[in-house]
Short mmCIF file of C-alpha atoms and ligand atoms in Angstrom, two decimals:
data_model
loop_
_atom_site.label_atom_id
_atom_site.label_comp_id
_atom_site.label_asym_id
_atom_site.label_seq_id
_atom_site.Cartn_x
_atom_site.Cartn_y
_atom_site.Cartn_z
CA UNK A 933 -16.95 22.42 -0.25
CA UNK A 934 -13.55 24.39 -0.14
CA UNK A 935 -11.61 24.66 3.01
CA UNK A 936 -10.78 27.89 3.49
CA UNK A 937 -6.72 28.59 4.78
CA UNK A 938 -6.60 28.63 8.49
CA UNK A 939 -6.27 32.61 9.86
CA UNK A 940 -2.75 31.91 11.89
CA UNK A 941 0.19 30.02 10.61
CA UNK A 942 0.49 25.79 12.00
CA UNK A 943 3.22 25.97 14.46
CA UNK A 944 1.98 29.16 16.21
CA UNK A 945 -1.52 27.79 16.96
CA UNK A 946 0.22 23.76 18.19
CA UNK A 947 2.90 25.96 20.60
CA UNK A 948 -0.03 28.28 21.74
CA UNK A 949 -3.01 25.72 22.25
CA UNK A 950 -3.59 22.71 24.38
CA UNK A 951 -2.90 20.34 21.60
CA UNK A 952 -0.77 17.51 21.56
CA UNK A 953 -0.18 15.80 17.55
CA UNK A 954 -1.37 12.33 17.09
CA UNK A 955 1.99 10.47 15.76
CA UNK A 956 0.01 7.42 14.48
CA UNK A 957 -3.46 6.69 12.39
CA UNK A 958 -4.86 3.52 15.45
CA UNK A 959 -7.78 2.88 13.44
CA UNK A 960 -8.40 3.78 9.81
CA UNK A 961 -10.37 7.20 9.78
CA UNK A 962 -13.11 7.18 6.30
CA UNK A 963 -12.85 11.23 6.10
CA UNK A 964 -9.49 11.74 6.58
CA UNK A 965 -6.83 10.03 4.72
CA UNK A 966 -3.27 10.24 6.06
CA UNK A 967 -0.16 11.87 3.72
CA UNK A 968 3.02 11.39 4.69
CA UNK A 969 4.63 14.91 4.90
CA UNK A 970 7.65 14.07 2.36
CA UNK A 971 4.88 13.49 -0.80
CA UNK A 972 4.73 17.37 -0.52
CA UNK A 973 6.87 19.38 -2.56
CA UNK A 974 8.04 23.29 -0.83
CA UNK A 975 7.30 25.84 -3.08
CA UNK A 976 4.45 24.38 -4.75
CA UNK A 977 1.00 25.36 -4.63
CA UNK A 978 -1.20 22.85 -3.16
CA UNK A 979 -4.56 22.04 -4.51
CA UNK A 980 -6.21 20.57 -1.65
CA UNK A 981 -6.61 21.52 1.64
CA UNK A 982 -3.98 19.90 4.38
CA UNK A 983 -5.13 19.10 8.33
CA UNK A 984 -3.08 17.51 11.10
CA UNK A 985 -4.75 15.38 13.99
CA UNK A 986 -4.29 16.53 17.44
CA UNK A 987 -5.79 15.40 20.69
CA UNK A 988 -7.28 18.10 22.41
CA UNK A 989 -8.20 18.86 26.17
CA UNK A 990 -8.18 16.78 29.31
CA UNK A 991 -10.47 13.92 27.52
CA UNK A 992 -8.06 13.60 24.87
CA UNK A 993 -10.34 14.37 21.83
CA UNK A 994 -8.92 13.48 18.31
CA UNK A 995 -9.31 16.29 16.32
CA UNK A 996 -8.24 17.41 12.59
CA UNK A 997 -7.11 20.79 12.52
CA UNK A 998 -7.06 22.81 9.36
CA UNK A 999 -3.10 23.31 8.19
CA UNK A 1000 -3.16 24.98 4.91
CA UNK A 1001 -5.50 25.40 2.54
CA UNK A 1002 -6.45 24.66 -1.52
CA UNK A 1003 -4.03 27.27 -3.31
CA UNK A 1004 -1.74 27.94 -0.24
CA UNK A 1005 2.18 27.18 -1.09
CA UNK A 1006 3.60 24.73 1.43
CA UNK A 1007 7.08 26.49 2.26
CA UNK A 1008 10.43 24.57 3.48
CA UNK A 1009 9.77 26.53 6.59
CA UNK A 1010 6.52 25.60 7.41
CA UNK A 1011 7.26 21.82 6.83
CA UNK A 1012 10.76 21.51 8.70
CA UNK A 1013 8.78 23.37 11.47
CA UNK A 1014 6.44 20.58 11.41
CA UNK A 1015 8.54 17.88 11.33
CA UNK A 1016 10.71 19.18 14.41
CA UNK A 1017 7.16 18.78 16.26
CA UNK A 1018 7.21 15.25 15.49
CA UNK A 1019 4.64 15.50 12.17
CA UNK A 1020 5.40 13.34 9.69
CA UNK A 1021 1.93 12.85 7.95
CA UNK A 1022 -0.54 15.22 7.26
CA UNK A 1023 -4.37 14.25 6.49
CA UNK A 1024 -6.97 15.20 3.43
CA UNK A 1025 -10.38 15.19 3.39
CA UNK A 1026 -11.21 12.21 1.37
CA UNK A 1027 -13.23 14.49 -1.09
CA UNK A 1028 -10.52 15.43 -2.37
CA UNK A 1029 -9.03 12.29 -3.95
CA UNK A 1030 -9.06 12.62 -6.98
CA UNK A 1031 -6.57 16.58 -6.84
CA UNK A 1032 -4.09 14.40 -4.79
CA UNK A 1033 -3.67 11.56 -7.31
CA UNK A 1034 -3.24 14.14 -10.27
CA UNK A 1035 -0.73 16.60 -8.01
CA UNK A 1036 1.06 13.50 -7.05
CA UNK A 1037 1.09 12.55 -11.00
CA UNK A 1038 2.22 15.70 -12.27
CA UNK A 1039 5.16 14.96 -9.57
CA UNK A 1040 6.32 12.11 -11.21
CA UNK A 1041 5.53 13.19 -14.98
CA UNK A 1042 7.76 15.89 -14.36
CA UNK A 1043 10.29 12.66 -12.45
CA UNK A 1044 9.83 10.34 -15.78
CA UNK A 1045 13.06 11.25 -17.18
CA UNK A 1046 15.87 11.64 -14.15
CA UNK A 1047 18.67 9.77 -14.52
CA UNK A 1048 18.62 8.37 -10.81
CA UNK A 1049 15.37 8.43 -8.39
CA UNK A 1050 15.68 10.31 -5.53
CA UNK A 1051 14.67 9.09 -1.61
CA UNK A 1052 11.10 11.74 -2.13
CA UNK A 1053 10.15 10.39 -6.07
CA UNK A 1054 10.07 6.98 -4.29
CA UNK A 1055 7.61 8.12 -1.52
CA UNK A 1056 5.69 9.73 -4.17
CA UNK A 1057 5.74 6.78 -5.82
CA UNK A 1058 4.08 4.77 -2.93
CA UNK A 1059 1.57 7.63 -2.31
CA UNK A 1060 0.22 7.55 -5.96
CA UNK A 1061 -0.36 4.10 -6.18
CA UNK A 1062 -1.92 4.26 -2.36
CA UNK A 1063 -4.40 7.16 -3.87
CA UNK A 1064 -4.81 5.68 -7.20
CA UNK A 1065 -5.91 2.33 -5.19
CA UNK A 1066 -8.54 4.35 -3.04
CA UNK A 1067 -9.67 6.09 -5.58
CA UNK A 1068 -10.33 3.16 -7.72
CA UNK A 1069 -12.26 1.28 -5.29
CA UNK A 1070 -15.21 4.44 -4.70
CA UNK A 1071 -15.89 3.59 -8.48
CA UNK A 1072 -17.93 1.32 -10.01
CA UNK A 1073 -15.74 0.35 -12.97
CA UNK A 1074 -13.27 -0.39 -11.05
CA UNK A 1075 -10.49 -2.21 -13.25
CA UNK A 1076 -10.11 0.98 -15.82
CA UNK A 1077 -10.39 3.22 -12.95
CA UNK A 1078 -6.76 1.59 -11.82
CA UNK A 1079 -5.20 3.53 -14.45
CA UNK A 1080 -3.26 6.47 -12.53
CA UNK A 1081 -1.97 2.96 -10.68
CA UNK A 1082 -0.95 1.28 -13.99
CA UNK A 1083 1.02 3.95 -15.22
CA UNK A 1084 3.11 4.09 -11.91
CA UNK A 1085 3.63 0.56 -11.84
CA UNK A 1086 5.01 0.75 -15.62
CA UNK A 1087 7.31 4.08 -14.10
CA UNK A 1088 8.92 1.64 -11.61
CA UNK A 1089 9.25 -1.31 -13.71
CA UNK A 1090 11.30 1.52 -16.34
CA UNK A 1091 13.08 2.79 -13.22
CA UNK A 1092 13.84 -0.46 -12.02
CA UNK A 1093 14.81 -2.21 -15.49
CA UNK A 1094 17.68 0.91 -16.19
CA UNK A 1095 18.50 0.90 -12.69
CA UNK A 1096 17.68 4.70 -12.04
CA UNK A 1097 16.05 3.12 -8.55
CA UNK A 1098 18.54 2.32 -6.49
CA UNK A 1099 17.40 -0.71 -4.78
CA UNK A 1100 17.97 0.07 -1.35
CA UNK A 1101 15.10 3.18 -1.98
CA UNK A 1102 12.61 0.05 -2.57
CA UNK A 1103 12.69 -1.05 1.16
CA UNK A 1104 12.00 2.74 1.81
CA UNK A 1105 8.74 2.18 -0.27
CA UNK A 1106 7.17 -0.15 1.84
CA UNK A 1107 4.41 0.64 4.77
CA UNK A 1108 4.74 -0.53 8.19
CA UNK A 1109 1.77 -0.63 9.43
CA UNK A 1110 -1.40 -3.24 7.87
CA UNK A 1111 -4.80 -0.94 5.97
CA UNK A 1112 -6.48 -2.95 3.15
CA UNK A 1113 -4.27 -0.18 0.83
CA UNK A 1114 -0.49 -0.05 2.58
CA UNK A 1115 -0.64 -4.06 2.40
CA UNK A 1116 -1.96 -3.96 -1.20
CA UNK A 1117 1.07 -1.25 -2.15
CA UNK A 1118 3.64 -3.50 -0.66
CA UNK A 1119 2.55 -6.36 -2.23
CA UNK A 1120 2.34 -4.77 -5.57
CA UNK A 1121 5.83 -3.17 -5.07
CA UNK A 1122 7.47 -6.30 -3.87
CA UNK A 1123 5.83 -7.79 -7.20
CA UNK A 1124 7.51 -5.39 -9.38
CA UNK A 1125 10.64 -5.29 -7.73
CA UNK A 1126 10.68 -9.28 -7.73
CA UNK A 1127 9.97 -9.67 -11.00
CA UNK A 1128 12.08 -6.70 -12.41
CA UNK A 1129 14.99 -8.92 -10.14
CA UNK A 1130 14.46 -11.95 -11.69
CA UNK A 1131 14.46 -10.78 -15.47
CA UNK A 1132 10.80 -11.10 -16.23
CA UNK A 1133 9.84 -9.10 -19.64
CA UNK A 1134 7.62 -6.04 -18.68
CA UNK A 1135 4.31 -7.85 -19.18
CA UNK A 1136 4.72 -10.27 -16.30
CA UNK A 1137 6.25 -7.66 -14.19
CA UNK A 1138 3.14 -5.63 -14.93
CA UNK A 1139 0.67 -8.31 -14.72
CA UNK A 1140 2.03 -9.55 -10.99
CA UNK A 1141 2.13 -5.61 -10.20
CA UNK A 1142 -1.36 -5.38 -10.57
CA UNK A 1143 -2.57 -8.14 -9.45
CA UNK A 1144 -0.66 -7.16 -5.97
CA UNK A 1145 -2.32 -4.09 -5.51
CA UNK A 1146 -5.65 -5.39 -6.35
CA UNK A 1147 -5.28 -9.38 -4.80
CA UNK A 1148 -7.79 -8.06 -2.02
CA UNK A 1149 -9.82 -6.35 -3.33
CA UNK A 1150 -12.78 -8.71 -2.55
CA UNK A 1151 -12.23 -7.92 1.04
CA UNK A 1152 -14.34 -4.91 0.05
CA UNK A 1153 -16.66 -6.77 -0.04
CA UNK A 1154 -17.18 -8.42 3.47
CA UNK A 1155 -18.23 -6.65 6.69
CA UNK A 1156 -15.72 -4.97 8.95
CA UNK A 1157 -16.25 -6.28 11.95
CA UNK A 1158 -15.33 -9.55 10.73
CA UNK A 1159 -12.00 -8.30 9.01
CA UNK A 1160 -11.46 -6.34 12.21
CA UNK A 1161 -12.74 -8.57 15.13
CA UNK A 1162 -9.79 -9.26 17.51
CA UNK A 1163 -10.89 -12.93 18.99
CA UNK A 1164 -10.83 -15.78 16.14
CA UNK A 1165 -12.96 -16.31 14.04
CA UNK A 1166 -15.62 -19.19 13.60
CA UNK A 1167 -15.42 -21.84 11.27
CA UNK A 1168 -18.19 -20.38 9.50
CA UNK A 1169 -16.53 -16.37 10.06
CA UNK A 1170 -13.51 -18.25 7.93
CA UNK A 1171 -15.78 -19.51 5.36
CA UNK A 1172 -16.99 -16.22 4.80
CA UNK A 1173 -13.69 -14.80 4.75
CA UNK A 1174 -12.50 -17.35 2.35
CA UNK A 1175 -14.54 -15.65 -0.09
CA UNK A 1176 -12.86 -12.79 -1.15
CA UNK A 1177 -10.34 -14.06 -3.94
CA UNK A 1178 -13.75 -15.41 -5.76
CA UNK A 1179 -15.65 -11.56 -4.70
CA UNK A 1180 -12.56 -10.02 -6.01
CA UNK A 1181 -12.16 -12.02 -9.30
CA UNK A 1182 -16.14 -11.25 -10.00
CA UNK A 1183 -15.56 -7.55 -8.92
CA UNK A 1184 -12.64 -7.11 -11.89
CA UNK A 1185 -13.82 -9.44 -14.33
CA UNK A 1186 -15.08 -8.69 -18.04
CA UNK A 1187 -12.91 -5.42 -18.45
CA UNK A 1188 -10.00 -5.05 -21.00
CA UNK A 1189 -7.89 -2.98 -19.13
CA UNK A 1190 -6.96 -5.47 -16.95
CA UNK A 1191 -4.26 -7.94 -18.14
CA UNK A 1192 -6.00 -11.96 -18.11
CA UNK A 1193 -3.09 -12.89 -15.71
CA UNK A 1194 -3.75 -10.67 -13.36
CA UNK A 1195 -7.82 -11.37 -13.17
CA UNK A 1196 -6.95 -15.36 -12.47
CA UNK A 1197 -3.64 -14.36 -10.01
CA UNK A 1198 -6.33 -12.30 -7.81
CA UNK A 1199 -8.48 -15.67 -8.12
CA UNK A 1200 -5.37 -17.69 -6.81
CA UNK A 1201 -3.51 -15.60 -4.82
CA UNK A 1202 -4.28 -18.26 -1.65
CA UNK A 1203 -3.41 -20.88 -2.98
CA UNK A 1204 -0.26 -22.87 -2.07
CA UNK A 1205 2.30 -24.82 -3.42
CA UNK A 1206 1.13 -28.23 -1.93
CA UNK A 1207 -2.27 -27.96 -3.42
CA UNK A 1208 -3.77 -27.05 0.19
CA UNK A 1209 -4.55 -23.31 -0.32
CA UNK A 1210 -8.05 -21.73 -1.06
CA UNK A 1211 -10.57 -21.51 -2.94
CA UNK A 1212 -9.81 -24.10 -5.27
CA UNK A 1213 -7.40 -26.19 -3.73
CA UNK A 1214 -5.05 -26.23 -6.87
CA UNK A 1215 -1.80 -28.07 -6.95
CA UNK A 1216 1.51 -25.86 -8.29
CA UNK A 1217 1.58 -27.04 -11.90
CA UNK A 1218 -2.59 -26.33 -12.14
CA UNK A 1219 -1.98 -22.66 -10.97
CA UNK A 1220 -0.83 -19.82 -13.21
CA UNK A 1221 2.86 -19.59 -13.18
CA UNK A 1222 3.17 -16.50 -11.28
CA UNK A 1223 0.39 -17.24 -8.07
CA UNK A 1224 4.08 -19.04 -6.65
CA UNK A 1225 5.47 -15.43 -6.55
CA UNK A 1226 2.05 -14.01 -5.52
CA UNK A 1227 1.43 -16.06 -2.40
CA UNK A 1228 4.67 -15.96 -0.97
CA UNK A 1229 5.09 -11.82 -1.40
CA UNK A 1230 0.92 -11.72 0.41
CA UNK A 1231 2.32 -13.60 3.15
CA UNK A 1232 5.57 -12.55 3.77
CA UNK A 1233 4.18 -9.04 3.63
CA UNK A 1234 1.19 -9.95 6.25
CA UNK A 1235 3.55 -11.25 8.53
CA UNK A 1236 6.15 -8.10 8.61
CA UNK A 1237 3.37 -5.97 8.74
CA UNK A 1238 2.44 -4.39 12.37
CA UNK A 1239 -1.17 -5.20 13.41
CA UNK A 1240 -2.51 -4.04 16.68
CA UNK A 1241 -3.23 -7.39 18.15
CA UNK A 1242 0.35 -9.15 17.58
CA UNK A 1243 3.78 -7.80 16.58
CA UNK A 1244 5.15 -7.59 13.29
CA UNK A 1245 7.93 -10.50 12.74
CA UNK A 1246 11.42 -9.44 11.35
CA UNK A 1247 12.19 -10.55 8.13
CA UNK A 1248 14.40 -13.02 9.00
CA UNK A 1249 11.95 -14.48 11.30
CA UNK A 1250 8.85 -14.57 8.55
CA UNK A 1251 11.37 -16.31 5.62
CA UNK A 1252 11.45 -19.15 8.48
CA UNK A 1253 8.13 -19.22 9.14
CA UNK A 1254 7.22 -19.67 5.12
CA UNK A 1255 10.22 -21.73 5.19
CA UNK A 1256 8.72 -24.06 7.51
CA UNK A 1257 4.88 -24.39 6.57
CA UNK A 1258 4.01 -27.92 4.83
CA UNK A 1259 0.79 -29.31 4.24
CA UNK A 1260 0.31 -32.56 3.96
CA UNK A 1261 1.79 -33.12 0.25
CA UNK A 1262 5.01 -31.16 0.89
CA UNK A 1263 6.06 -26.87 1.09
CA UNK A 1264 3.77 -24.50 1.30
CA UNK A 1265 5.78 -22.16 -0.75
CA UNK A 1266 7.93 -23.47 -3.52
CA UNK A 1267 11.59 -23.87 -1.69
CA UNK A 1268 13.09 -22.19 -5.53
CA UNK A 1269 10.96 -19.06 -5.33
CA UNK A 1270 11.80 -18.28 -1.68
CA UNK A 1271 15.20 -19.09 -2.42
CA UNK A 1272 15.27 -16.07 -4.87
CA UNK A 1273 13.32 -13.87 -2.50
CA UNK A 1274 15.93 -14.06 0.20
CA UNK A 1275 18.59 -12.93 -2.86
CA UNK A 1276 16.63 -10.14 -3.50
CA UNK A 1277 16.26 -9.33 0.22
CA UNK A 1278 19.80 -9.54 0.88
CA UNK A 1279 19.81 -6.26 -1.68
CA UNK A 1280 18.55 -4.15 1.26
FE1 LIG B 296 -6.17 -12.26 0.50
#
């Protein structure tokens, strides 16, 4: 169903009212899917319909409130207004993936050929392959349904490769805070970025991409209340959970869109350099010669990323706690690899 366009203008109806904006998503809301305000482009025409959340009345009820509607043209205004109140994301119904992920396409068609990226193509960027991802995963065939995804992936590797991304604008790329998706989109941008870095032809850039934004995929797959349950988990809760690189590798398996690489990196992404990683246990010259990359960008990223029930390290402090992990055969995470990651960090 079509939202209709809300009678009085945004501002107007947060100054008048008793409602106070909710800065930050706490848990992750199914119907409403957060968009930061800066994917929007002033002076378009939007072709979905935008809300904000708001707490309203002495018990603090979290409401969406209709913005603007499917057709209305989001004017510089209207969206400086709403960032001086302290809005920086808006939220759409989650009906409406699929007009997001072509509006934010048609951005960055129209993007393909600057000379240098600017700060809002890169948070496009980010929001496409976020969509793309959510998208993806409400289909059954999942792996050609990652297309929209591919093709951004192949725009940054481009951008990357002729340097029209300055690579300061990559740190601006990554989330903050840890959903299934924002981890999935760092991971899969660190990939790129890492590999683009270190010289790799396009196919291994593209192949690690992927398999970054689609390593957990499996965790689809497993109930909620065990991927969000705040006390640890059992020994058996962990063998359950231990199961989603082998759920994910089944879930993407058998298509041709996917690159071969990329099916066995999701398979391997846990495993470590010492041979004491998950599910199979593999030592570093039995792995594919990318899972190296792979499992040090899923950690480092899981460790900077806030969660609500411990705080995010700094960078600094995750490269010495990756630095530090051994199993019982030696490093966790091959000492070369994370030698080149801190290089590329230092690019920030
Ligand atoms: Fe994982």
């Amino acid at each position: 169903m079509r939202m209709e366009s809300p009678s009085l203008p945004l501002p107007r109806r947060i100054l008048d009212g008793d409602l106070r904006v909710r800065r930050r998503p706490v848990e992750e809301d199914r119907a409403f899917i957060p968009l930061p305000l800066e994917a929007l482009l002033p002076g378009e025409r939007l072709t979905f319909p935008l809300f904000i959340k708001v707490i309203q009345g002495s018990d603090s009820q979290v409401t969406y409130s209709p913005c603007l509607g499917d057709g209305d043209e989001l004017c510089q205004a209207w969206r400086e207004k709403l960032l001086a109140l302290g809005v920086d994301r808006v939220y759409v119904p989650e009906g409406y993936l699929p007009q997001v992920v072509a509006y934010l396409n048609n951005h960055l068609l129209v993007r393909a050929t600057a000379e240098e990226l600017s700060h809002q193509d890169i948070i496009v960027l980010r929001e496409h392959l976020h969509f793309s991802l959510r998208l993806a995963l409400q289909t059954p065939q999942l792996a050609q349904a990652v297309a929209p995804a591919k093709q951004t992936l192949h725009f940054l590797i481009t951008s990357l490769k002729r340097d029209a991304a300055p690579w300061k604008l990559i740190w601006d790329l990554l989330y903050q805070d840890y959903t299934l998706y924002t981890h999935s989109v760092n991971v899969a941008v660190l990939a790129v970025a890492f590999m683009t870095f270190l010289k790799f032809p396009r196919p291994d850039c593209l192949t690690l991409g992927l398999a970054g934004l689609l390593h957990d995929v499996g965790l689809t797959r497993i109930c909620q209340e065990l991927l969000t349950k705040p006390e640890p988990l059992s020994p058996e809760e962990w063998e359950l959970l231990r199961k989603h690189p082998c759920l994910g590798f089944r879930l993407l398996k058998g298509n041709a869109s996917l690159p071969l690489g990329t099916l066995r990196l999701v398979l391997e992404h846990h495993e470590l350099a010492d041979g004491s990683g998950y599910p199979q246990g593999l030592p570093l010259p039995r792995q594919h010669p990318l899972t190296r990359y792979l499992s040090l960008l899923e950690a480092y990223d899981g460790m900077t990323l806030f969660r609500p029930y411990r705080p995010r390290l700094t960078p600094f402090a995750a490269l010495n706690a990756l630095r530090e992990q051994r199993g019982k055969q030696g490093p966790a995470y091959d000492p070369q690899v994370l030698k080149k990651f801190i290089e590329l960090l230092s690019l920030n």
